[in-house]
Structures are given as C-alpha cells and as structure tokens.
C-alpha cells in the first residue's frame, strides 16, 4: 500500500474530524488498536500531514476512559470556534451501551499537532431524545453558526423507522437544546450514520466554510445508510428561519436513483473546509473485499480514500470530486500517448510504468451519438446493468476503457469502462467497474459497480482517471462526475506482474486523443 493512509496496523474505519489547523492537516479515524476487527474498544486514531500526501501517525487522541465513553469513542467532527479554537464533538458509548454526544478540546493550542486532548467534565452534552432508541443516536456533524450567533449541529439517528438528521442548538457550544423538528428526515430508510451538511458555491469550485451565510449558495446533505452501506447525498437549499433543509429533488431515499459520492466502496465519509486553499475536501472509508479471517491473518483492515476536492457541477444538480492536486506530488515516471485509434475488439498495453501503482488518465472521443444504442427504460439501476453488460459483451459505442491490475494472460483483470446509450432525448454514459474477474481467488466480494453520467449532445470527449495502488482502484469518470472505488486482490504477484491496457469492445472504433500515466512514488508514513 503506497499512496494510502494505512494508519498503523489493525482495524480502521470512518474518517473523523478532519481539519486544517496552523499549517497542519489533521485526520482522526475510528480505530481498534487491538485487532483487525470491530469491537468495543474503538478509539480516535490521529494522523497529521503538511501536504495531504505524507503523514505522521500520532498517539490515539480520544480513547475510552470515562463512564460516558467507556465502551468506545465513536465517530464525530471538529468545528473551529472563533479565535481559531478547534473542538471535537464525538459519540461515546457509555456504561449502559447508550450512545451519547461528548465534547473534547485540545490541551495545548500552541501545538500545531494538537497531540493531547481533554474531555469536557460536564459530558455527556446530549443524550438520546424521546423517540430515539439509545443505540440509534450518533455521529455529530461539524456545527455551523446562524445569523443569530447560535450554533447548530446535526446528529444521525433513527426515529419512528425514519433516518433522521436530529438538530440541536447552542449559544456556548456546551449547553445544547434539541430543536423540536429535525433538519431533515428520509422516507423508509434505516438509521442515518455520519450526517454531513455544508454549503457549496454555485459560482466557483471554491469551498465555503460551514458557517458562511450568503446568497449564491446551495447546500449538500449527506447521510450514510447503514442498511445499504452507501453514502447518499442530495442538493438543496437551507431555510435558516425554519431550520429546514429543502432538497431540490426527491431528497434521500436510498434507492438506485439517489446521488452517491461513490458508486463503489466508500462509506461514513466526511468533508471539511480547507481554509488555506479555500476548498472543501472529502474523505471516505474504503473497506476490504476479502473476509474477516483474511483481515485477522494480514493484521489490518480498512483504508481512507485519497482526499478529494468536492464542488458543485455547473448544472447545479450534482457534485464533482477530484483527487486533491497534492496527489500529483507522487507522480514519477510518465508515459503519454496521443491520437491512438482503438479499433473494434482491440486493446493495447500502456507500458513503461508500474501498473500496480499508477495514476492514469485517458480521454475517449465520443462517437456520433446518433449511432449509439437505445437505453431500455427497464434499465434504471446502473449497478445491475453493469453486471449484465460485461466488458466482454460487445455493444456499439463501448464498452471501452481500461483493464487495470491485469495479469499478462488477462485471466485476472479489473475493467473500468464506459458504454454509451441514448435515453429519450438525452445521452447517458454507463460507467462500470467490473471486479468479477479481478482475482482467481475464491471468497472475495467481487461485486460489479455502476453509475450513470448524463452527457451533452455537444460533448466531444469523455475522460476516465484511475488511481491504482495494489488492492485499491479509485476511478473518476467524466472529470469526476461519477466515482467508483473498488478493492481487488489478484493472485499474481502484484508488484512485478501487473499490467494495464486500454481496450475497446464496441463495434464502433474509438479514438484516444490523449492518455497520460504516471508511476506513483511511495508516500511517507504509509
Ligand atoms: C459508521 C459507524 C458510525 C459509528 C462508528 C463506530 O461506520 O457505524 O455510525 O459512530 O461507525 O465505529
């Protein structure tokens, strides 16, 4: 594992409380220091970085010690209070196994690494409200301040079988009162974990601090749906007077029609506003695809995604995500191809780079859109469609894309590819990440993932970027309008025997105006 934040041995899951403080990026995370499995000793692990690429691992920041968190310190967020004072809100599992919300703050604000944390003596500061079971109340968000100077925060939960973002308000960040209505709730959904609520600019890619109030903003509400293991989000507006989030479309339903940050493995994610580079950054937990027995044997499980800059798409109907620019610091040997034609049923090897650790970006000229196949209205679930239309099934425009982590005989390969359809009066690209042949090993989750990307009749090209690091493949379609993350465990020796190919199995020829690939260097601390 080269680029990824492995964060010490053992079990790590949700990113917690990311922030920028005095020249340093902080990432906390759910961590079991005693084994590669989930148990009742979860702590807040802590790592810091100056560049989001190279990391220093510090001692655990918040660990179970008190009656209000003795059975684990679960997920939460940081908020930077006026005067540049970070504080943490986190969920404690108390002596009765109830979930309560606690406050913690750094012991020494002059230490940019914020190594030592103390817990507020009056914890817990929030206990499960009426109608919310004590095991369904967790994961406080970053707080935001209203025009009235009062802080607001949402906590995830389940109330009357509805996933809910429970709203609390406070004047001093210590005494919190429950608002009678939630900020928003879902329909027929399971518990919402790790809610995130933040403004996005409609004018630029710049990030916006959670407490900024101005026109020209839209709002994102994200919830992690436990029953689906996916992070869903919706875009809308914030009616501050009535304390309500108003989605522009159907809101959060947990169906295949909802928007997701990532259509593969990516859960319990969290964003933060990076005040030094004026951007919003997203991190997610990527879990394993092998078994817990494998995890125990290899003595670790779970990684954090490469941090992604996140902003509103120009259509204002979805978000765009892109690996932070700093990732390019790891670029090493570079190969480039231009004007390459991929005839039907052909492939070519991208050679000269380390295929097991590569950042590869390719653009494909779109064929004449009149010639593409028609999308059957029954095909509304892209993931299902990707498992039916494999990379080997020839279509008209596509499948074309990349074969990653491939063995030379192609018996093991992960195909990340596009296929283009006409859907009524618009055109849609099906983006798939097919893990079904990723490994000859048995007992691995090889689910195929898929997403739809709507394109314009005027669009001439579609791009695909994949960041590959041994068992991790994070793919960004159409410049980050759809993302799919996969874990793959080929049998071949990944360091020396991995190959990467571009392929076209459609009946229409495809032109690659440009392909760039870089071997990736090893980041420090990983
Ligand atoms: C999400 C989650 C959170 C909880 C934490 C426990 O993965 O279940 O709801 O706080 O993990 O580790």
Coordinates of C-alpha atoms and ligand atoms in Angstrom, one line a residue:
X1 CA 0.0 0.0 0.0
X2 CA 1.8 3.1 -1.2
X3 CA -0.4 6.1 -1.5
X4 CA -3.0 5.2 1.0
X5 CA -3.2 6.1 4.6
X6 CA -2.8 2.8 6.3
X7 CA -2.7 4.5 9.7
X8 CA -0.9 1.9 11.7
X9 CA -1.8 -1.8 11.9
X10 CA -5.3 -3.1 12.7
X11 CA -8.8 -2.0 12.1
X12 CA -9.7 1.5 11.0
X13 CA -12.9 2.8 9.5
X14 CA -14.7 6.1 9.5
X15 CA -12.7 9.3 8.9
X16 CA -13.4 11.6 11.9
X17 CA -13.0 15.3 12.5
X18 CA -10.7 16.3 9.6
X19 CA -9.5 19.8 9.8
X20 CA -6.7 22.3 8.9
X21 CA -5.0 23.9 11.9
X22 CA -1.9 26.1 12.0
X23 CA -0.3 24.7 8.8
X24 CA -1.3 21.1 9.5
X25 CA -4.0 18.8 8.2
X26 CA -5.5 16.5 10.8
X27 CA -7.3 13.3 10.2
X28 CA -8.7 11.3 13.1
X29 CA -10.3 7.9 12.4
X30 CA -12.2 5.1 14.0
X31 CA -9.5 2.6 15.1
X32 CA -9.3 -0.6 17.0
X33 CA -5.7 -0.8 18.4
X34 CA -6.2 -4.4 19.5
X35 CA -7.1 -6.3 16.3
X36 CA -8.3 -6.2 12.7
X37 CA -12.0 -6.4 13.7
X38 CA -14.7 -4.2 15.1
X39 CA -15.1 -4.4 18.9
X40 CA -15.9 -2.3 22.0
X41 CA -12.5 -0.6 22.3
X42 CA -12.8 1.8 19.4
X43 CA -10.7 5.0 19.8
X44 CA -9.9 8.1 17.8
X45 CA -6.6 7.4 15.9
X46 CA -4.8 10.6 14.8
X47 CA -2.5 11.4 11.9
X48 CA -1.2 14.7 10.7
X49 CA 0.2 16.0 7.4
X50 CA 1.6 19.1 5.9
X51 CA 0.5 18.2 2.4
X52 CA -2.3 15.6 2.5
X53 CA 0.2 13.1 1.0
X54 CA 2.9 12.3 3.6
X55 CA 1.6 11.5 7.1
X56 CA 2.9 11.3 10.6
X57 CA 1.0 9.0 12.9
X58 CA 0.4 10.3 16.4
X59 CA -0.8 8.6 19.6
X60 CA -4.5 8.0 19.8
X61 CA -6.3 11.3 20.5
X62 CA -9.5 10.2 22.3
X63 CA -9.8 6.8 24.0
X64 CA -12.4 5.3 26.3
X65 CA -11.7 6.3 29.9
X66 CA -14.9 7.7 31.3
X67 CA -18.4 6.4 32.1
X68 CA -19.7 8.5 29.1
X69 CA -17.4 6.7 26.6
X70 CA -16.1 3.6 28.3
X71 CA -17.4 1.3 25.6
X72 CA -15.9 3.2 22.7
X73 CA -15.3 6.6 21.3
X74 CA -17.3 6.6 18.0
X75 CA -17.5 9.0 15.1
X76 CA -17.7 12.8 15.2
X77 CA -16.5 16.0 13.8
X78 CA -14.4 19.1 14.6
X79 CA -15.6 22.7 14.5
X80 CA -13.2 25.6 14.6
X81 CA -14.6 28.1 17.1
X82 CA -13.8 31.8 16.9
X83 CA -10.2 32.6 17.8
X84 CA -9.1 29.5 15.8
X85 CA -10.0 27.1 18.6
X86 CA -10.9 23.6 17.4
X87 CA -13.3 21.4 19.4
X88 CA -14.5 17.9 18.8
X89 CA -18.0 16.5 19.2
X90 CA -18.0 12.7 19.3
X91 CA -20.2 9.8 20.2
X92 CA -19.4 8.0 23.4
X93 CA -20.8 4.5 24.1
X94 CA -21.5 4.7 27.8
X95 CA -21.5 2.2 30.6
X96 CA -25.1 1.2 29.7
X97 CA -24.2 0.9 26.0
X98 CA -26.2 4.0 25.2
X99 CA -24.9 6.5 22.6
X100 CA -24.3 10.0 23.9
X101 CA -22.6 13.0 22.5
X102 CA -19.5 14.4 24.1
X103 CA -17.2 17.4 23.8
X104 CA -13.4 17.3 23.8
X105 CA -10.8 20.0 23.2
X106 CA -7.0 20.3 22.7
X107 CA -5.0 20.7 25.8
X108 CA -2.4 23.0 24.2
X109 CA -3.5 25.2 21.3
X110 CA 0.1 26.3 20.6
X111 CA 0.9 22.7 19.5
X112 CA 0.0 22.6 15.8
X113 CA -0.2 18.8 16.0
X114 CA -2.7 19.0 18.8
X115 CA -1.4 15.8 20.3
X116 CA -3.2 16.0 23.7
X117 CA -7.0 16.1 24.1
X118 CA -9.1 16.6 27.2
X119 CA -12.7 15.7 27.6
X120 CA -15.2 18.3 28.9
X121 CA -16.0 17.5 32.6
X122 CA -19.8 18.0 32.1
X123 CA -20.1 15.3 29.4
X124 CA -22.4 14.0 28.0
X125 CA -23.8 17.1 26.5
X126 CA -26.5 15.3 24.5
X127 CA -28.4 12.2 25.4
X128 CA -30.9 10.2 23.2
X129 CA -34.1 12.3 22.9
X130 CA -37.6 10.9 23.2
X131 CA -38.5 8.6 20.3
X132 CA -34.8 7.8 19.5
X133 CA -33.5 4.5 20.9
X134 CA -30.2 4.8 22.8
X135 CA -28.4 2.7 20.2
X136 CA -29.7 4.9 17.3
X137 CA -28.2 8.2 18.2
X138 CA -24.7 9.1 16.9
X139 CA -22.1 10.9 14.8
X140 CA -22.4 14.6 15.4
X141 CA -21.6 16.8 12.3
X142 CA -19.4 19.9 12.1
X143 CA -21.5 22.7 13.6
X144 CA -22.5 25.9 11.9
X145 CA -23.4 29.3 13.3
X146 CA -26.6 31.1 12.2
X147 CA -27.0 34.9 11.7
X148 CA -28.3 35.0 15.3
X149 CA -24.9 33.8 16.6
X150 CA -26.4 30.5 17.7
X151 CA -24.6 27.2 16.9
X152 CA -26.4 24.3 15.1
X153 CA -25.3 20.7 14.8
X154 CA -27.0 17.6 13.4
X155 CA -26.7 14.1 14.9
X156 CA -27.6 11.0 13.0
X157 CA -30.4 8.7 14.1
X158 CA -33.5 6.7 13.6
X159 CA -36.9 7.9 14.7
X160 CA -40.2 6.1 14.0
X161 CA -38.3 4.0 11.4
X162 CA -37.1 7.0 9.6
X163 CA -33.5 8.0 9.1
X164 CA -33.1 11.5 10.6
X165 CA -30.7 14.4 11.0
X166 CA -31.6 15.5 14.5
X167 CA -31.0 19.2 15.1
X168 CA -29.5 20.8 18.3
X169 CA -28.8 24.4 19.0
X170 CA -26.4 26.1 21.5
X171 CA -25.2 29.6 22.4
X172 CA -22.0 28.5 24.0
X173 CA -21.2 25.1 22.4
X174 CA -21.5 23.4 25.8
X175 CA -25.3 23.6 26.5
X176 CA -27.3 22.2 23.7
X177 CA -31.1 22.1 23.3
X178 CA -33.0 19.8 21.0
X179 CA -34.9 21.6 18.2
X180 CA -38.4 20.2 18.0
X181 CA -38.1 19.2 14.3
X182 CA -35.2 17.5 12.6
X183 CA -33.2 19.4 9.9
X184 CA -34.4 16.7 7.5
X185 CA -35.5 13.1 7.5
X186 CA -35.7 10.3 5.0
X187 CA -38.5 8.1 3.8
X188 CA -38.5 4.4 4.7
X189 CA -34.8 4.4 5.4
X190 CA -32.7 2.8 8.1
X191 CA -30.6 4.8 10.6
X192 CA -28.6 7.6 9.1
X193 CA -25.0 7.5 10.2
X194 CA -22.4 10.2 9.9
X195 CA -24.6 13.1 8.6
X196 CA -22.8 15.9 6.8
X197 CA -24.3 19.3 6.0
X198 CA -22.5 22.1 4.2
X199 CA -22.8 24.9 1.7
X200 CA -21.4 24.8 -1.8
X201 CA -20.8 27.8 -4.1
X202 CA -22.9 28.0 -7.3
X203 CA -20.3 30.2 -8.9
X204 CA -16.9 28.5 -8.4
X205 CA -15.0 25.5 -7.2
X206 CA -14.0 27.3 -4.0
X207 CA -15.1 25.7 -0.8
X208 CA -17.3 27.5 1.7
X209 CA -17.0 27.4 5.4
X210 CA -20.0 25.8 7.2
X211 CA -21.0 29.0 8.9
X212 CA -21.0 31.3 5.9
X213 CA -24.4 32.7 5.1
X214 CA -24.8 34.4 1.8
X215 CA -26.7 34.2 -1.5
X216 CA -25.4 32.1 -4.3
X217 CA -25.1 29.0 -2.1
X218 CA -26.6 25.6 -2.3
X219 CA -26.4 23.0 0.4
X220 CA -25.5 19.4 0.5
X221 CA -26.9 16.9 2.9
X222 CA -25.2 13.5 3.1
X223 CA -26.2 10.5 5.2
X224 CA -24.5 7.1 5.4
X225 CA -27.3 4.5 5.1
X226 CA -26.3 1.6 7.4
X227 CA -28.5 -0.9 5.7
X228 CA -27.1 -0.1 2.3
X229 CA -23.5 0.6 3.3
X230 CA -23.6 3.6 0.9
X231 CA -23.2 7.4 1.3
X232 CA -26.1 9.2 -0.4
X233 CA -26.4 12.9 -0.8
X234 CA -28.8 15.4 -2.1
X235 CA -28.5 19.1 -3.1
X236 CA -31.0 21.8 -2.0
X237 CA -31.4 25.0 0.0
X238 CA -31.3 25.8 3.6
X239 CA -34.3 27.6 5.1
X240 CA -32.5 29.1 8.1
X241 CA -35.6 30.7 9.5
X242 CA -37.5 27.5 9.7
X243 CA -34.4 25.3 10.4
X244 CA -35.1 23.1 7.4
X245 CA -33.1 21.6 4.6
X246 CA -35.2 21.7 1.4
X247 CA -33.9 19.3 -1.3
X248 CA -34.2 20.4 -4.9
X249 CA -35.3 16.9 -6.0
X250 CA -36.6 13.8 -4.2
X251 CA -34.3 14.0 -1.3
X252 CA -32.7 11.0 0.3
X253 CA -34.5 7.7 -0.3
X254 CA -31.7 5.1 -0.5
X255 CA -32.7 4.0 -4.0
X256 CA -30.6 3.5 -7.0
X257 CA -31.9 6.8 -8.3
X258 CA -30.3 8.7 -5.4
X259 CA -26.9 10.5 -5.9
X260 CA -23.9 8.9 -4.3
X261 CA -20.4 10.2 -3.6
X262 CA -19.1 7.0 -4.9
X263 CA -20.9 4.0 -6.6
X264 CA -18.4 1.5 -5.2
X265 CA -16.8 1.1 -1.8
X266 CA -16.9 4.4 0.1
X267 CA -18.7 4.9 3.5
X268 CA -19.0 7.0 6.6
X269 CA -17.4 9.9 4.7
X270 CA -16.8 13.4 6.0
X271 CA -15.9 16.8 4.5
X272 CA -14.1 19.8 5.9
X273 CA -13.4 23.3 4.7
X274 CA -9.7 23.8 4.0
X275 CA -9.3 27.5 4.9
X276 CA -5.7 27.7 3.5
X277 CA -6.5 26.6 0.0
X278 CA -10.2 27.6 0.0
X279 CA -11.6 24.3 -0.9
X280 CA -13.8 21.6 0.5
X281 CA -12.2 18.2 1.0
X282 CA -13.9 14.8 1.3
X283 CA -12.6 11.6 2.8
X284 CA -14.3 8.2 2.9
X285 CA -13.6 4.8 4.4
X286 CA -12.8 2.1 1.9
X287 CA -13.4 -1.3 3.5
X288 CA -12.0 -4.7 2.5
X289 CA -13.4 -7.1 0.0
X290 CA -11.8 -10.2 1.5
X291 CA -13.0 -12.0 4.6
X292 CA -12.5 -11.0 8.3
X293 CA -10.5 -14.2 8.6
X294 CA -8.2 -12.8 5.9
X295 CA -8.1 -9.4 7.8
X296 CA -7.1 -11.1 11.0
X297 CA -4.4 -13.0 9.2
X298 CA -3.0 -9.9 7.5
X299 CA -3.5 -7.9 10.7
X300 CA -5.1 -4.9 9.2
X301 CA -8.4 -3.8 7.6
X302 CA -9.8 -0.6 6.1
X303 CA -8.2 2.4 4.5
X304 CA -9.0 6.1 3.9
X305 CA -9.7 7.2 0.3
X306 CA -7.4 9.7 -1.4
X307 CA -8.7 13.1 -0.2
X308 CA -11.0 14.5 -2.9
X309 CA -11.8 18.1 -3.6
X310 CA -15.6 18.4 -3.9
X311 CA -17.6 21.1 -5.6
X312 CA -20.9 21.7 -7.4
X313 CA -21.2 20.8 -11.0
X314 CA -22.1 23.6 -13.4
X315 CA -25.6 22.0 -13.8
X316 CA -26.0 22.5 -10.0
X317 CA -27.7 19.1 -9.8
X318 CA -24.7 17.1 -8.6
X319 CA -21.3 17.3 -7.1
X320 CA -17.9 16.8 -8.8
X321 CA -15.0 15.1 -7.0
X322 CA -11.3 15.1 -7.9
X323 CA -8.2 13.8 -6.1
X324 CA -6.5 16.8 -4.4
X325 CA -3.8 18.4 -6.5
X326 CA -1.2 17.4 -4.0
X327 CA -1.6 13.7 -5.1
X328 CA 0.4 14.7 -8.1
X329 CA 3.5 15.2 -5.9
X330 CA 3.8 11.4 -6.1
X331 CA 4.0 11.4 -9.9
X332 CA 7.1 9.6 -11.1
X333 CA 7.8 8.1 -14.5
X334 CA 5.4 9.4 -17.1
X335 CA 4.3 7.9 -20.4
X336 CA 1.9 9.6 -22.8
X337 CA 0.1 8.5 -25.9
X338 CA -1.9 10.7 -28.3
X339 CA -4.1 10.2 -31.3
X340 CA -4.3 6.5 -30.7
X341 CA -7.1 4.6 -32.5
X342 CA -8.7 1.6 -30.8
X343 CA -10.5 -0.4 -33.4
X344 CA -13.4 -2.7 -32.5
X345 CA -12.4 -5.6 -30.3
X346 CA -8.8 -4.4 -29.7
X347 CA -6.6 -3.4 -26.8
X348 CA -3.1 -2.0 -26.3
X349 CA -0.8 -2.2 -23.4
X350 CA 0.2 1.0 -21.6
X351 CA 3.8 0.1 -20.9
X352 CA 6.8 1.7 -19.2
X353 CA 5.0 2.4 -15.9
X354 CA 4.5 0.4 -12.7
X355 CA 0.9 -0.8 -13.3
X356 CA 0.3 -1.7 -9.6
X357 CA 0.9 1.9 -8.5
X358 CA -0.3 4.2 -11.2
X359 CA -2.2 7.4 -11.8
X360 CA -3.7 7.0 -15.3
X361 CA -5.9 9.5 -17.2
X362 CA -7.4 8.9 -20.6
X363 CA -9.9 10.7 -22.8
X364 CA -12.0 9.0 -25.4
X365 CA -13.6 10.8 -28.4
X366 CA -17.3 10.2 -28.3
X367 CA -18.7 8.5 -31.4
X368 CA -21.5 10.0 -33.4
X369 CA -24.2 10.0 -30.8
X370 CA -27.0 9.2 -33.3
X371 CA -25.3 5.8 -33.8
X372 CA -25.5 4.6 -30.1
X373 CA -27.8 2.0 -28.7
X374 CA -31.1 3.0 -27.0
X375 CA -31.4 2.5 -23.3
X376 CA -34.2 0.2 -22.3
X377 CA -36.4 2.1 -19.8
X378 CA -36.2 -1.0 -17.6
X379 CA -32.5 -0.4 -17.1
X380 CA -32.8 2.1 -14.3
X381 CA -30.2 0.6 -11.9
X382 CA -26.7 1.2 -13.3
X383 CA -25.1 -1.4 -11.0
X384 CA -27.4 -4.1 -12.2
X385 CA -26.9 -3.0 -15.8
X386 CA -23.1 -3.2 -15.3
X387 CA -23.4 -6.8 -14.0
X388 CA -25.4 -7.8 -17.2
X389 CA -23.4 -5.9 -19.7
X390 CA -19.9 -7.1 -19.0
X391 CA -16.8 -5.7 -20.6
X392 CA -16.7 -8.7 -22.9
X393 CA -20.2 -8.2 -24.3
X394 CA -19.8 -6.1 -27.5
X395 CA -22.1 -3.1 -27.8
X396 CA -22.0 -0.2 -30.3
X397 CA -20.3 2.7 -28.5
X398 CA -18.4 0.8 -25.9
X399 CA -17.6 -1.0 -23.7
X400 CA -14.3 0.9 -23.9
X401 CA -12.0 1.8 -21.0
X402 CA -9.1 0.4 -19.0
X403 CA -8.1 -3.1 -17.8
X404 CA -6.3 -2.5 -14.5
X405 CA -4.4 -4.8 -12.2
X406 CA -4.3 -7.2 -15.0
X407 CA -2.2 -10.3 -15.3
X408 CA -0.4 -10.8 -18.7
X409 CA -2.7 -13.6 -19.7
X410 CA -5.7 -11.4 -18.7
X411 CA -7.1 -14.1 -16.6
X412 CA -7.2 -11.6 -13.8
X413 CA -8.3 -8.0 -14.6
X414 CA -10.5 -5.2 -13.3
X415 CA -12.2 -3.5 -16.2
X416 CA -13.3 0.1 -15.7
X417 CA -15.2 1.2 -18.7
X418 CA -17.9 3.2 -20.4
X419 CA -20.8 2.3 -22.7
X420 CA -23.0 5.0 -24.3
X421 CA -26.7 5.0 -24.7
X422 CA -29.5 7.2 -25.9
X423 CA -32.1 7.8 -23.3
X424 CA -35.1 9.6 -24.8
X425 CA -33.8 12.9 -25.9
X426 CA -30.6 12.8 -23.9
X427 CA -27.4 10.7 -23.9
X428 CA -26.2 8.7 -21.0
X429 CA -22.9 7.0 -20.3
X430 CA -22.9 3.9 -18.2
X431 CA -19.7 3.8 -16.2
X432 CA -18.8 0.4 -14.7
X433 CA -16.1 -1.1 -12.5
X434 CA -16.2 -4.9 -13.1
X435 CA -14.5 -6.8 -10.3
X436 CA -15.9 -10.2 -11.4
X437 CA -12.5 -11.2 -12.9
X438 CA -10.3 -9.2 -10.5
X439 CA -8.9 -12.3 -8.8
X440 CA -8.8 -16.1 -9.3
X441 CA -9.1 -16.3 -5.5
X442 CA -12.3 -17.5 -4.0
X443 CA -14.1 -16.0 -1.0
X444 CA -13.7 -12.4 -2.1
X445 CA -16.6 -9.9 -2.7
X446 CA -16.3 -9.3 -6.5
X447 CA -19.5 -7.2 -6.9
X448 CA -19.5 -5.1 -10.0
X449 CA -20.4 -1.4 -9.6
X450 CA -22.0 1.1 -11.9
X451 CA -23.1 4.7 -12.3
X452 CA -24.9 6.8 -15.0
X453 CA -23.3 10.0 -16.3
X454 CA -25.6 12.3 -18.4
X455 CA -23.7 14.0 -21.2
X456 CA -24.5 16.8 -23.5
X457 CA -25.0 16.4 -27.2
X458 CA -22.2 19.0 -27.6
X459 CA -19.7 17.0 -25.6
X460 CA -16.9 15.6 -27.7
X461 CA -15.0 13.5 -25.2
X462 CA -15.3 11.6 -22.0
X463 CA -12.4 11.1 -19.6
X464 CA -11.5 8.4 -17.2
X465 CA -8.9 8.7 -14.4
X466 CA -8.0 5.8 -12.2
X467 CA -5.7 5.8 -9.2
X468 CA -4.4 2.3 -8.6
X469 CA -2.5 1.2 -5.5
X470 CA -2.3 -2.6 -5.4
X471 CA -5.6 -3.6 -3.9
X472 CA -7.3 -0.2 -4.4
X473 CA -8.7 1.3 -7.6
X474 CA -10.4 4.7 -7.3
X475 CA -11.9 5.8 -10.7
X476 CA -13.2 9.2 -11.7
X477 CA -15.4 9.3 -14.8
X478 CA -16.2 12.5 -16.8
X479 CA -13.7 14.6 -14.8
X480 CA -15.1 13.4 -11.5
X481 CA -18.9 13.5 -12.2
X482 CA -19.1 9.8 -11.2
X483 CA -16.7 8.0 -8.9
X484 CA -16.3 4.3 -8.3
X485 CA -13.9 2.7 -5.8
X486 CA -13.0 -0.9 -5.8
X487 CA -10.8 -3.3 -3.8
X488 CA -9.1 -6.1 -5.8
X489 CA -6.9 -9.0 -4.7
X490 CA -5.3 -10.7 -7.7
X491 CA -3.4 -13.8 -7.2
X492 CA -0.4 -12.8 -9.3
X493 CA 2.5 -11.0 -7.6
X494 CA 1.1 -7.5 -7.8
X495 CA 4.3 -5.6 -7.5
X496 CA 6.0 -7.1 -10.6
X497 CA 3.4 -8.7 -12.7
X498 CA 0.6 -6.1 -13.0
X499 CA -0.3 -4.7 -16.4
X500 CA -2.6 -2.0 -17.7
X501 CA -4.3 -1.9 -21.0
X502 CA -6.8 0.3 -22.8
X503 CA -9.5 -1.6 -24.6
X504 CA -12.5 -1.3 -26.9
X505 CA -15.1 -4.0 -27.3
X506 CA -17.7 -1.8 -29.0
X507 CA -18.4 -2.2 -32.7
X508 CA -17.6 1.4 -33.3
X509 CA -13.9 2.5 -33.4
X510 CA -12.8 4.8 -30.6
X511 CA -10.1 7.4 -30.7
X512 CA -8.0 8.3 -27.7
X513 CA -6.8 11.9 -28.2
X514 CA -4.6 11.6 -25.1
X515 CA -3.5 9.2 -22.4
X516 CA -1.2 10.0 -19.6
X517 CA 0.1 7.6 -17.0
X518 CA 2.5 8.1 -14.1
X519 CA 4.1 5.5 -11.8
X520 CA 3.4 6.7 -8.3
X521 CA 6.1 7.2 -5.7
X522 CA 5.8 6.0 -2.1
X523 CA 4.3 8.5 0.3
X524 CA 5.9 8.8 3.7
X525 CA 4.2 7.4 6.7
X526 CA 2.1 4.9 4.8
Ligands
LIG1 C1 -20.2 4.1 10.7 C2 -20.3 3.9 12.2 C3 -20.8 5.1 12.9 C4 -20.2 4.9 14.3 C5 -18.9 4.2 14.0 C6 -18.4 3.2 15.0 O1 -19.3 3.2 10.1 O2 -21.1 2.8 12.5 O3 -22.2 5.3 12.9 O4 -20.1 6.1 15.0 O5 -19.0 3.6 12.8 O6 -17.1 2.8 14.7

